Short mmCIF file of N, CA, C and O in Angstrom, two decimals:
data_model
loop_
_atom_site.label_atom_id
_atom_site.label_comp_id
_atom_site.label_asym_id
_atom_site.label_seq_id
_atom_site.Cartn_x
_atom_site.Cartn_y
_atom_site.Cartn_z
N THR A 799 5.60 -79.17 7.78
CA THR A 799 5.58 -78.39 6.54
C THR A 799 6.33 -77.08 6.76
O THR A 799 6.47 -76.63 7.91
N PRO A 800 6.78 -76.44 5.69
CA PRO A 800 7.45 -75.14 5.85
C PRO A 800 6.56 -74.11 6.54
O PRO A 800 7.03 -73.32 7.36
N ALA A 801 5.27 -74.11 6.21
CA ALA A 801 4.36 -73.14 6.84
C ALA A 801 4.26 -73.38 8.34
O ALA A 801 4.27 -72.44 9.14
N ALA A 802 4.17 -74.64 8.74
CA ALA A 802 4.09 -74.96 10.17
C ALA A 802 5.38 -74.57 10.89
O ALA A 802 5.33 -74.04 12.00
N LEU A 803 6.50 -74.82 10.25
CA LEU A 803 7.78 -74.45 10.85
C LEU A 803 7.88 -72.94 11.02
O LEU A 803 8.32 -72.45 12.06
N SER A 804 7.44 -72.20 10.01
CA SER A 804 7.46 -70.73 10.09
C SER A 804 6.55 -70.22 11.20
O SER A 804 6.80 -69.17 11.78
N GLU A 805 5.50 -70.94 11.49
CA GLU A 805 4.58 -70.54 12.55
C GLU A 805 5.14 -70.87 13.93
O GLU A 805 5.02 -70.09 14.87
N VAL A 806 5.79 -72.01 14.06
CA VAL A 806 6.29 -72.48 15.35
C VAL A 806 7.61 -71.81 15.73
O VAL A 806 7.86 -71.56 16.91
N PHE A 807 8.45 -71.50 14.77
CA PHE A 807 9.78 -70.98 15.03
C PHE A 807 9.77 -69.72 15.90
O PHE A 807 10.51 -69.66 16.90
N PRO A 808 8.96 -68.69 15.59
CA PRO A 808 8.95 -67.50 16.46
C PRO A 808 8.53 -67.79 17.90
O PRO A 808 9.09 -67.24 18.84
N ARG A 809 7.58 -68.68 18.05
CA ARG A 809 7.16 -69.05 19.42
C ARG A 809 8.29 -69.74 20.16
O ARG A 809 8.49 -69.51 21.35
N PHE A 810 9.01 -70.61 19.46
CA PHE A 810 10.15 -71.30 20.06
C PHE A 810 11.20 -70.29 20.53
O PHE A 810 11.71 -70.39 21.64
N LEU A 811 11.51 -69.32 19.66
CA LEU A 811 12.51 -68.31 20.02
C LEU A 811 12.06 -67.51 21.24
O LEU A 811 12.83 -67.34 22.20
N ARG A 812 10.81 -67.00 21.21
CA ARG A 812 10.28 -66.21 22.32
C ARG A 812 10.31 -67.00 23.63
O ARG A 812 10.73 -66.48 24.66
N SER A 813 9.87 -68.25 23.57
CA SER A 813 9.77 -69.04 24.79
C SER A 813 11.14 -69.38 25.37
O SER A 813 11.25 -69.71 26.55
N ASN A 814 12.18 -69.26 24.57
CA ASN A 814 13.54 -69.53 25.04
C ASN A 814 14.36 -68.26 25.22
O ASN A 814 15.57 -68.32 25.41
N GLY A 815 13.69 -67.10 25.16
CA GLY A 815 14.35 -65.83 25.44
C GLY A 815 15.21 -65.27 24.32
O GLY A 815 16.05 -64.41 24.57
N PHE A 816 15.01 -65.72 23.10
CA PHE A 816 15.80 -65.23 21.97
C PHE A 816 15.03 -64.15 21.22
O PHE A 816 13.80 -64.17 21.19
N PRO A 817 15.76 -63.23 20.57
CA PRO A 817 15.07 -62.27 19.72
C PRO A 817 14.41 -63.02 18.56
O PRO A 817 14.97 -64.00 18.06
N VAL A 818 13.27 -62.55 18.16
CA VAL A 818 12.53 -63.23 17.08
C VAL A 818 13.09 -62.80 15.73
O VAL A 818 13.31 -61.61 15.48
N PHE A 819 13.34 -63.75 14.88
CA PHE A 819 13.74 -63.51 13.50
C PHE A 819 13.17 -64.63 12.64
O PHE A 819 12.82 -65.68 13.15
N ARG A 820 13.06 -64.35 11.36
CA ARG A 820 12.53 -65.37 10.45
C ARG A 820 13.60 -66.43 10.21
O ARG A 820 14.79 -66.12 10.12
N LEU A 821 13.18 -67.65 10.08
CA LEU A 821 14.11 -68.73 9.78
C LEU A 821 14.85 -68.45 8.48
O LEU A 821 16.04 -68.72 8.35
N HIS A 822 14.15 -67.83 7.53
CA HIS A 822 14.77 -67.50 6.24
C HIS A 822 15.91 -66.48 6.40
O HIS A 822 16.82 -66.43 5.57
N ASP A 823 15.88 -65.68 7.47
CA ASP A 823 16.96 -64.73 7.73
C ASP A 823 18.30 -65.46 7.88
O ASP A 823 19.35 -64.89 7.60
N CYS A 824 18.25 -66.70 8.32
CA CYS A 824 19.48 -67.48 8.47
C CYS A 824 20.16 -67.70 7.12
O CYS A 824 21.38 -67.73 7.04
N ARG A 825 19.37 -67.82 6.08
CA ARG A 825 19.93 -68.00 4.73
C ARG A 825 20.67 -66.73 4.29
O ARG A 825 21.75 -66.80 3.73
N HIS A 826 20.08 -65.57 4.56
CA HIS A 826 20.74 -64.31 4.25
C HIS A 826 22.02 -64.17 5.06
O HIS A 826 23.07 -63.80 4.54
N PHE A 827 21.93 -64.45 6.35
CA PHE A 827 23.10 -64.35 7.20
C PHE A 827 24.19 -65.31 6.75
O PHE A 827 25.37 -64.96 6.69
N PHE A 828 23.81 -66.54 6.42
CA PHE A 828 24.77 -67.55 5.97
C PHE A 828 25.57 -67.05 4.78
O PHE A 828 26.81 -67.12 4.77
N ALA A 829 24.89 -66.51 3.77
CA ALA A 829 25.59 -66.04 2.57
C ALA A 829 26.53 -64.88 2.90
O ALA A 829 27.68 -64.86 2.45
N SER A 830 26.05 -63.94 3.71
CA SER A 830 26.87 -62.79 4.08
C SER A 830 28.06 -63.22 4.93
O SER A 830 29.18 -62.73 4.75
N TYR A 831 27.84 -64.12 5.87
CA TYR A 831 28.91 -64.59 6.75
C TYR A 831 29.99 -65.32 5.94
O TYR A 831 31.18 -65.08 6.13
N CYS A 832 29.56 -66.19 5.05
CA CYS A 832 30.52 -66.92 4.22
C CYS A 832 31.35 -65.96 3.37
O CYS A 832 32.55 -66.16 3.18
N HIS A 833 30.71 -64.91 2.89
CA HIS A 833 31.39 -63.94 2.03
C HIS A 833 32.30 -63.01 2.82
O HIS A 833 33.49 -62.89 2.53
N ASP A 834 31.76 -62.36 3.85
CA ASP A 834 32.50 -61.32 4.58
C ASP A 834 33.47 -61.87 5.61
O ASP A 834 34.57 -61.35 5.76
N VAL A 835 33.08 -62.88 6.34
CA VAL A 835 33.89 -63.36 7.45
C VAL A 835 34.80 -64.52 7.03
O VAL A 835 35.99 -64.53 7.33
N MET A 836 34.22 -65.49 6.34
CA MET A 836 34.99 -66.66 5.97
C MET A 836 35.78 -66.46 4.68
O MET A 836 36.72 -67.21 4.40
N GLY A 837 35.39 -65.48 3.87
CA GLY A 837 36.10 -65.19 2.63
C GLY A 837 35.95 -66.26 1.56
O GLY A 837 36.83 -66.43 0.72
N LEU A 838 34.84 -66.99 1.59
CA LEU A 838 34.63 -68.04 0.59
C LEU A 838 34.35 -67.41 -0.77
O LEU A 838 33.82 -66.31 -0.88
N SER A 839 34.68 -68.15 -1.81
CA SER A 839 34.42 -67.67 -3.16
C SER A 839 32.93 -67.77 -3.47
O SER A 839 32.19 -68.51 -2.81
N ASP A 840 32.51 -67.05 -4.49
CA ASP A 840 31.11 -67.10 -4.90
C ASP A 840 30.71 -68.53 -5.25
O ASP A 840 29.62 -68.98 -4.89
N ALA A 841 31.58 -69.25 -5.93
CA ALA A 841 31.28 -70.63 -6.31
C ALA A 841 31.07 -71.51 -5.08
O ALA A 841 30.15 -72.34 -5.05
N GLN A 842 31.89 -71.33 -4.06
CA GLN A 842 31.74 -72.12 -2.85
C GLN A 842 30.44 -71.80 -2.13
O GLN A 842 29.73 -72.70 -1.68
N ILE A 843 30.12 -70.51 -2.04
CA ILE A 843 28.88 -70.10 -1.36
C ILE A 843 27.67 -70.62 -2.13
O ILE A 843 26.72 -71.12 -1.53
N MET A 844 27.72 -70.52 -3.45
CA MET A 844 26.61 -71.00 -4.28
C MET A 844 26.38 -72.49 -4.06
O MET A 844 25.25 -72.94 -3.92
N LYS A 845 27.46 -73.25 -4.00
CA LYS A 845 27.34 -74.69 -3.82
C LYS A 845 26.76 -75.02 -2.44
O LYS A 845 25.86 -75.84 -2.31
N LEU A 846 27.27 -74.36 -1.41
CA LEU A 846 26.80 -74.62 -0.05
C LEU A 846 25.36 -74.17 0.17
O LEU A 846 24.61 -74.82 0.89
N GLY A 847 24.99 -73.05 -0.45
CA GLY A 847 23.67 -72.48 -0.23
C GLY A 847 22.61 -72.92 -1.22
O GLY A 847 21.43 -72.62 -1.05
N GLY A 848 23.03 -73.60 -2.28
CA GLY A 848 22.06 -74.11 -3.25
C GLY A 848 21.61 -73.12 -4.30
O GLY A 848 20.62 -73.36 -4.98
N TRP A 849 22.34 -72.03 -4.48
CA TRP A 849 21.99 -71.10 -5.55
C TRP A 849 22.56 -71.60 -6.86
O TRP A 849 23.67 -72.12 -6.92
N SER A 850 21.81 -71.46 -7.94
CA SER A 850 22.28 -71.96 -9.24
C SER A 850 23.01 -70.89 -10.04
O SER A 850 23.77 -71.21 -10.95
N THR A 851 22.77 -69.61 -9.72
CA THR A 851 23.47 -68.52 -10.40
C THR A 851 23.93 -67.50 -9.36
O THR A 851 23.31 -67.35 -8.31
N PRO A 852 25.01 -66.80 -9.65
CA PRO A 852 25.51 -65.83 -8.68
C PRO A 852 24.66 -64.56 -8.60
O PRO A 852 24.72 -63.84 -7.62
N HIS A 853 23.85 -64.31 -9.62
CA HIS A 853 23.09 -63.05 -9.66
C HIS A 853 22.20 -62.87 -8.43
O HIS A 853 22.29 -61.86 -7.73
N ILE A 854 21.32 -63.81 -8.15
CA ILE A 854 20.42 -63.68 -7.00
C ILE A 854 21.19 -63.74 -5.70
O ILE A 854 20.93 -62.98 -4.77
N MET A 855 22.16 -64.63 -5.65
CA MET A 855 22.95 -64.76 -4.42
C MET A 855 23.58 -63.42 -4.06
O MET A 855 23.50 -62.97 -2.92
N LYS A 856 24.19 -62.76 -5.03
CA LYS A 856 24.87 -61.49 -4.75
C LYS A 856 23.88 -60.35 -4.55
O LYS A 856 24.05 -59.52 -3.66
N ARG A 857 22.85 -60.31 -5.36
CA ARG A 857 21.92 -59.18 -5.33
C ARG A 857 20.98 -59.22 -4.13
O ARG A 857 20.66 -58.19 -3.54
N VAL A 858 20.56 -60.41 -3.75
CA VAL A 858 19.55 -60.53 -2.71
C VAL A 858 20.11 -60.99 -1.37
O VAL A 858 19.77 -60.46 -0.33
N TYR A 859 20.98 -61.97 -1.41
CA TYR A 859 21.38 -62.63 -0.17
C TYR A 859 22.63 -62.08 0.48
O TYR A 859 22.72 -62.03 1.70
N ILE A 860 23.63 -61.69 -0.28
CA ILE A 860 24.87 -61.21 0.33
C ILE A 860 24.77 -59.71 0.60
O ILE A 860 24.62 -58.92 -0.30
N THR A 861 24.83 -59.37 1.87
CA THR A 861 24.89 -57.98 2.30
C THR A 861 26.02 -57.89 3.32
O THR A 861 26.48 -58.91 3.84
N SER A 862 26.48 -56.70 3.60
CA SER A 862 27.53 -56.56 4.61
C SER A 862 27.01 -57.02 5.96
O SER A 862 25.84 -56.85 6.28
N ILE A 863 27.90 -57.58 6.74
CA ILE A 863 27.55 -57.97 8.10
C ILE A 863 27.31 -56.67 8.87
O ILE A 863 28.16 -55.82 8.98
N THR A 864 26.11 -56.54 9.42
CA THR A 864 25.74 -55.33 10.18
C THR A 864 25.46 -55.72 11.62
O THR A 864 25.48 -56.90 11.97
N ASP A 865 25.18 -54.74 12.43
CA ASP A 865 24.84 -55.02 13.83
C ASP A 865 23.66 -55.96 13.91
O ASP A 865 23.61 -56.84 14.77
N LYS A 866 22.66 -55.80 13.03
CA LYS A 866 21.48 -56.67 13.05
C LYS A 866 21.89 -58.10 12.72
O LYS A 866 21.43 -59.05 13.35
N SER A 867 22.79 -58.27 11.74
CA SER A 867 23.26 -59.60 11.39
C SER A 867 24.00 -60.23 12.56
O SER A 867 23.87 -61.42 12.82
N LYS A 868 24.77 -59.41 13.26
CA LYS A 868 25.50 -59.92 14.42
C LYS A 868 24.52 -60.35 15.52
O LYS A 868 24.75 -61.33 16.20
N GLU A 869 23.44 -59.60 15.66
CA GLU A 869 22.42 -59.94 16.66
C GLU A 869 21.77 -61.29 16.31
O GLU A 869 21.61 -62.15 17.17
N VAL A 870 21.44 -61.46 15.05
CA VAL A 870 20.84 -62.72 14.61
C VAL A 870 21.85 -63.85 14.78
O VAL A 870 21.52 -64.94 15.24
N SER A 871 23.11 -63.58 14.45
CA SER A 871 24.16 -64.59 14.59
C SER A 871 24.31 -65.02 16.04
O SER A 871 24.41 -66.21 16.34
N SER A 872 24.31 -64.07 16.94
CA SER A 872 24.45 -64.40 18.36
C SER A 872 23.30 -65.25 18.85
O SER A 872 23.50 -66.25 19.55
N ALA A 873 22.09 -64.86 18.47
CA ALA A 873 20.92 -65.63 18.89
C ALA A 873 20.96 -67.03 18.31
O ALA A 873 20.68 -68.01 19.01
N PHE A 874 21.33 -67.14 17.05
CA PHE A 874 21.38 -68.45 16.40
C PHE A 874 22.49 -69.31 17.02
O PHE A 874 22.29 -70.50 17.27
N SER A 875 23.64 -68.72 17.30
CA SER A 875 24.74 -69.45 17.93
C SER A 875 24.34 -69.97 19.29
O SER A 875 24.62 -71.12 19.65
N GLU A 876 23.69 -69.12 20.09
CA GLU A 876 23.23 -69.53 21.42
C GLU A 876 22.25 -70.70 21.31
O GLU A 876 22.32 -71.65 22.08
N LEU A 877 21.37 -70.60 20.33
CA LEU A 877 20.38 -71.65 20.11
C LEU A 877 21.07 -72.99 19.82
O LEU A 877 20.72 -74.02 20.37
N LEU A 878 22.07 -72.95 18.95
CA LEU A 878 22.77 -74.19 18.59
C LEU A 878 23.60 -74.74 19.74
O LEU A 878 23.67 -75.95 19.92
N LEU A 879 24.22 -73.86 20.50
CA LEU A 879 25.08 -74.31 21.59
C LEU A 879 24.28 -74.91 22.74
O LEU A 879 24.78 -75.79 23.45
N GLU A 880 23.07 -74.43 22.94
CA GLU A 880 22.25 -74.96 24.04
C GLU A 880 21.68 -76.32 23.74
O GLU A 880 21.32 -77.06 24.64
N ASN A 881 21.55 -76.66 22.46
CA ASN A 881 20.90 -77.93 22.10
C ASN A 881 21.90 -78.91 21.65
O ASN A 881 22.69 -79.24 21.26
#
């Protein structure tokens, strides 16, 4: 279940030496990365991320890539590359 995954995910990160972040943070990072780094259009990001309107996507999910986003990105990349 989503609740179980949210409970297990931080323990998984800690036990593998990664900084702890919420799984949902990946959704925020995804939108920002697609926008800032990949230069995808709003329509493309909406389709990939499952947003039905650009309002929430832009207002809530897309933020500038910051040092914190880069930290989450690095941890997530390491996680994917190891498995």
